[in-house]
mmCIF file of C-alpha atoms in Angstrom:
data_model
loop_
_atom_site.group_PDB
_atom_site.id
_atom_site.type_symbol
_atom_site.label_atom_id
_atom_site.label_comp_id
_atom_site.label_asym_id
_atom_site.label_seq_id
_atom_site.Cartn_x
_atom_site.Cartn_y
_atom_site.Cartn_z
ATOM 1 C CA MET Z 1 0.245 0.424 0.018
ATOM 2 C CA LYS Z 2 0.659 3.676 -0.730
ATOM 3 C CA ILE Z 3 0.717 6.358 1.698
ATOM 4 C CA ILE Z 4 0.331 9.873 -0.814
ATOM 5 C CA ALA Z 5 -0.555 13.170 0.992
ATOM 6 C CA ILE Z 6 -2.065 15.703 -0.370
ATOM 7 C CA ALA Z 7 -0.835 19.602 0.527
ATOM 8 C CA ALA Z 8 -1.859 22.872 -0.065
ATOM 9 C CA VAL Z 9 -2.368 26.390 2.001
ATOM 10 C CA THR Z 10 -5.703 26.683 3.515
ATOM 11 C CA ALA Z 11 -8.460 26.262 0.458
ATOM 12 C CA GLY Z 12 -5.538 25.550 -1.773
ATOM 13 C CA GLY Z 13 -7.754 22.540 -3.388
ATOM 14 C CA LYS Z 14 -6.720 19.286 -1.023
ATOM 15 C CA THR Z 15 -10.055 18.219 -0.416
ATOM 16 C CA THR Z 16 -11.657 18.903 -3.434
ATOM 17 C CA THR Z 17 -8.371 16.983 -5.401
ATOM 18 C CA VAL Z 18 -8.244 14.009 -2.577
ATOM 19 C CA ASN Z 19 -11.935 13.538 -3.318
ATOM 20 C CA GLU Z 20 -11.706 13.747 -7.165
ATOM 21 C CA ILE Z 21 -8.581 10.821 -6.938
ATOM 22 C CA LYS Z 22 -10.834 8.628 -4.576
ATOM 23 C CA LYS Z 23 -13.601 8.591 -7.449
ATOM 24 C CA ARG Z 24 -10.495 8.168 -10.117
ATOM 25 C CA LEU Z 25 -8.689 5.369 -8.519
ATOM 26 C CA SER Z 26 -10.150 1.646 -6.965
ATOM 27 C CA ASN Z 27 -9.421 0.780 -3.999
ATOM 28 C CA VAL Z 28 -8.724 3.570 -1.825
ATOM 29 C CA GLN Z 29 -9.317 4.759 1.397
ATOM 30 C CA THR Z 30 -9.381 8.495 2.076
ATOM 31 C CA LEU Z 31 -8.152 10.288 5.403
ATOM 32 C CA HIS Z 32 -8.639 14.289 6.041
ATOM 33 C CA PHE Z 33 -6.914 16.185 8.503
ATOM 34 C CA ASP Z 34 -10.156 18.750 9.108
ATOM 35 C CA ASP Z 35 -12.666 15.789 10.268
ATOM 36 C CA TYR Z 36 -9.710 15.223 13.101
ATOM 37 C CA ALA Z 37 -9.502 17.638 16.496
ATOM 38 C CA PHE Z 38 -5.813 17.892 17.603
ATOM 39 C CA GLU Z 39 -4.251 18.191 20.607
ATOM 40 C CA GLY Z 40 -1.299 21.057 20.948
ATOM 41 C CA GLU Z 41 -3.299 23.243 17.550
ATOM 42 C CA VAL Z 42 -2.768 26.601 16.591
ATOM 43 C CA ASP Z 43 -5.402 29.440 17.216
ATOM 44 C CA ASN Z 44 -2.513 32.351 16.542
ATOM 45 C CA PHE Z 45 -1.312 31.185 13.810
ATOM 46 C CA TYR Z 46 0.769 34.677 13.671
ATOM 47 C CA GLN Z 47 2.265 34.151 16.848
ATOM 48 C CA TRP Z 48 2.900 30.239 15.968
ATOM 49 C CA VAL Z 49 5.081 31.764 13.134
ATOM 50 C CA LEU Z 50 6.643 34.284 15.128
ATOM 51 C CA ASP Z 51 7.740 31.430 17.754
ATOM 52 C CA GLY Z 52 9.411 29.351 14.886
ATOM 53 C CA ALA Z 53 6.180 27.898 12.945
ATOM 54 C CA ASP Z 54 6.827 24.185 14.852
ATOM 55 C CA TYR Z 55 4.929 21.774 12.794
ATOM 56 C CA ASN Z 56 5.192 19.859 16.088
ATOM 57 C CA VAL Z 57 2.693 21.431 18.041
ATOM 58 C CA TRP Z 58 -0.094 19.415 16.702
ATOM 59 C CA LYS Z 59 -0.387 15.979 18.511
ATOM 60 C CA LEU Z 60 -1.760 13.850 15.960
ATOM 61 C CA GLU Z 61 -2.575 10.418 17.364
ATOM 62 C CA PRO Z 62 -5.953 10.210 16.345
ATOM 63 C CA LEU Z 63 -4.066 10.761 12.713
ATOM 64 C CA GLU Z 64 -1.275 8.508 13.164
ATOM 65 C CA LYS Z 65 -3.720 5.912 14.889
ATOM 66 C CA ASP Z 66 -5.718 5.485 11.854
ATOM 67 C CA ILE Z 67 -3.324 5.682 9.555
ATOM 68 C CA LEU Z 68 -1.866 2.565 11.338
ATOM 69 C CA LYS Z 69 -5.259 1.321 10.829
ATOM 70 C CA VAL Z 70 -5.767 1.579 7.720
ATOM 71 C CA LYS Z 71 -2.134 0.723 6.850
ATOM 72 C CA ASN Z 72 -2.425 -3.210 9.197
ATOM 73 C CA SER Z 73 -5.895 -3.804 7.402
ATOM 74 C CA GLY Z 74 -4.868 -4.214 3.956
ATOM 75 C CA ILE Z 75 -7.916 -3.109 2.470
ATOM 76 C CA CYS Z 76 -6.399 -0.477 0.117
ATOM 77 C CA ASP Z 77 -3.950 -0.393 -2.496
ATOM 78 C CA TYR Z 78 -3.618 3.308 -1.280
ATOM 79 C CA LEU Z 79 -4.336 5.523 1.347
ATOM 80 C CA ILE Z 80 -4.349 9.308 0.592
ATOM 81 C CA LEU Z 81 -4.605 11.788 3.266
ATOM 82 C CA ASP Z 82 -5.724 15.054 2.980
ATOM 83 C CA TYR Z 83 -2.706 16.868 4.980
ATOM 84 C CA PRO Z 84 -1.202 20.138 5.196
ATOM 85 C CA PHE Z 85 2.202 19.329 6.202
ATOM 86 C CA ALA Z 86 3.844 16.415 3.631
ATOM 87 C CA TYR Z 87 7.020 15.540 5.619
ATOM 88 C CA CYS Z 88 7.620 18.440 8.110
ATOM 89 C CA HIS Z 89 5.435 16.936 11.112
ATOM 90 C CA GLU Z 90 7.752 14.585 12.464
ATOM 91 C CA GLN Z 91 4.889 11.767 14.184
ATOM 92 C CA ILE Z 92 3.365 11.181 10.388
ATOM 93 C CA ARG Z 93 6.185 11.943 7.902
ATOM 94 C CA LYS Z 94 7.812 7.974 8.416
ATOM 95 C CA TYR Z 95 4.419 6.560 6.796
ATOM 96 C CA ILE Z 96 4.499 9.329 3.915
ATOM 97 C CA ASP Z 97 5.536 7.482 1.032
ATOM 98 C CA ALA Z 98 4.757 10.748 -1.330
ATOM 99 C CA ALA Z 99 3.769 14.082 -0.734
ATOM 100 C CA PHE Z 100 2.646 16.352 -3.272
ATOM 101 C CA PHE Z 101 1.913 20.321 -2.777
ATOM 102 C CA ILE Z 102 -0.854 21.877 -4.719
ATOM 103 C CA ASP Z 103 0.786 25.074 -5.375
ATOM 104 C CA THR Z 104 -2.140 27.457 -5.182
ATOM 105 C CA PRO Z 105 -1.361 31.330 -5.663
ATOM 106 C CA LEU Z 106 -2.554 33.253 -2.504
ATOM 107 C CA ASP Z 107 -5.144 35.596 -4.218
ATOM 108 C CA ILE Z 108 -7.113 32.434 -5.450
ATOM 109 C CA ALA Z 109 -6.823 30.729 -2.594
ATOM 110 C CA LEU Z 110 -8.667 33.513 -0.566
ATOM 111 C CA ALA Z 111 -11.248 34.277 -2.778
ATOM 112 C CA ARG Z 112 -11.843 30.470 -2.316
ATOM 113 C CA ARG Z 113 -12.292 30.106 1.347
ATOM 114 C CA ILE Z 114 -14.592 33.511 0.955
ATOM 115 C CA LEU Z 115 -16.773 31.664 -1.299
ATOM 116 C CA ARG Z 116 -16.810 28.836 0.424
ATOM 117 C CA ASP Z 117 -16.864 30.257 4.931
ATOM 118 C CA MET Z 118 -18.624 33.660 4.151
ATOM 119 C CA GLY Z 119 -21.353 33.042 1.492
ATOM 120 C CA ASN Z 120 -24.018 34.458 3.725
ATOM 121 C CA ALA Z 121 -21.595 37.266 5.137
ATOM 122 C CA SER Z 122 -21.875 40.856 5.148
ATOM 123 C CA GLY Z 123 -19.668 43.170 3.240
ATOM 124 C CA LYS Z 124 -18.605 44.524 6.960
ATOM 125 C CA ASP Z 125 -18.015 40.590 8.261
ATOM 126 C CA ILE Z 126 -15.455 40.319 4.834
ATOM 127 C CA ARG Z 127 -13.087 43.313 5.010
ATOM 128 C CA ASN Z 128 -12.844 42.400 8.532
ATOM 129 C CA ASP Z 129 -11.750 39.361 7.972
ATOM 130 C CA LEU Z 130 -9.767 40.559 4.361
ATOM 131 C CA MET Z 131 -7.905 42.770 7.104
ATOM 132 C CA GLY Z 132 -7.677 39.743 9.542
ATOM 133 C CA TYR Z 133 -5.785 37.856 6.594
ATOM 134 C CA LEU Z 134 -4.129 40.690 5.920
ATOM 135 C CA LYS Z 135 -2.555 41.936 9.410
ATOM 136 C CA TYR Z 136 -2.564 38.454 10.934
ATOM 137 C CA ALA Z 137 -3.149 35.498 8.926
ATOM 138 C CA ARG Z 138 -1.218 35.918 5.671
ATOM 139 C CA ILE Z 139 2.050 35.160 7.748
ATOM 140 C CA ALA Z 140 0.883 31.379 7.996
ATOM 141 C CA TYR Z 141 0.764 30.987 4.626
ATOM 142 C CA VAL Z 142 4.209 32.082 3.202
ATOM 143 C CA GLN Z 143 5.259 30.426 5.640
ATOM 144 C CA MET Z 144 3.760 27.157 4.390
ATOM 145 C CA LEU Z 145 5.676 28.357 0.645
ATOM 146 C CA LYS Z 146 8.652 28.421 3.004
ATOM 147 C CA ASP Z 147 8.435 24.916 5.068
ATOM 148 C CA ILE Z 148 5.758 22.531 3.072
ATOM 149 C CA LEU Z 149 6.445 23.472 -0.477
ATOM 150 C CA PRO Z 150 10.237 22.469 -0.929
ATOM 151 C CA SER Z 151 9.110 19.467 1.307
ATOM 152 C CA SER Z 152 7.071 18.184 -0.355
ATOM 153 C CA ASP Z 153 8.946 15.495 -3.581
ATOM 154 C CA TYR Z 154 5.623 17.053 -6.083
ATOM 155 C CA VAL Z 155 4.310 20.245 -7.232
ATOM 156 C CA ILE Z 156 1.840 20.696 -8.916
ATOM 157 C CA ASP Z 157 0.727 24.083 -10.456
ATOM 158 C CA GLY Z 158 -2.773 24.977 -7.980
ATOM 159 C CA THR Z 159 -4.100 27.179 -11.027
ATOM 160 C CA MET Z 160 -5.152 24.031 -12.788
ATOM 161 C CA SER Z 161 -8.615 22.265 -12.973
ATOM 162 C CA THR Z 162 -9.286 19.842 -10.127
ATOM 163 C CA GLU Z 163 -9.515 16.855 -12.868
ATOM 164 C CA TYR Z 164 -6.219 18.218 -14.339
ATOM 165 C CA ILE Z 165 -4.570 18.165 -11.102
ATOM 166 C CA ALA Z 166 -5.879 14.970 -10.461
ATOM 167 C CA GLU Z 167 -4.938 12.480 -12.818
ATOM 168 C CA GLU Z 168 -1.407 14.682 -13.209
ATOM 169 C CA ILE Z 169 -0.909 12.877 -9.258
ATOM 170 C CA ILE Z 170 -2.686 9.592 -10.093
ATOM 171 C CA ASN Z 171 -0.152 9.898 -12.987
ATOM 172 C CA ILE Z 172 2.563 9.610 -10.852
ATOM 173 C CA ILE Z 173 1.450 7.547 -8.305
ATOM 174 C CA ILE Z 174 0.155 4.381 -10.211
ATOM 175 C CA LYS Z 175 3.449 4.192 -12.234
#
């Protein structure tokens, strides 16, 4: 069994790509980082970056347990992780056979996040969110580009269609 990690910034296309790969490949299981609550989760990403951006502050035991459960079950050929850290977290890196980074420009990711998460928000709420992004959150997105992107085995152009991105990843992993 191969374990494949798909990383990107928030709203960079991880979940959409993982779901598309699952539709196209048979004998695949998926785990999604956002389905878990982890001890040590970061609330203040701005301060986290200023403190050195230690990805290991997240205690990923629940995810690790599920990875081992799928791995030991022998029920699939591929386990696809919707997982933002690639090889940057010590606890999970040892399980990953290949890490992909979807390199989505920050303006596209920001637009997607607003459309996804703020569909019913007022203009004032959206402006406040954008101010927070510029003042506090953008630094964490940039940090991912510094750390996660170069630690990945493959970088895929995040401006391409989901179908194209999924096909590129599938072509690499089935070799």
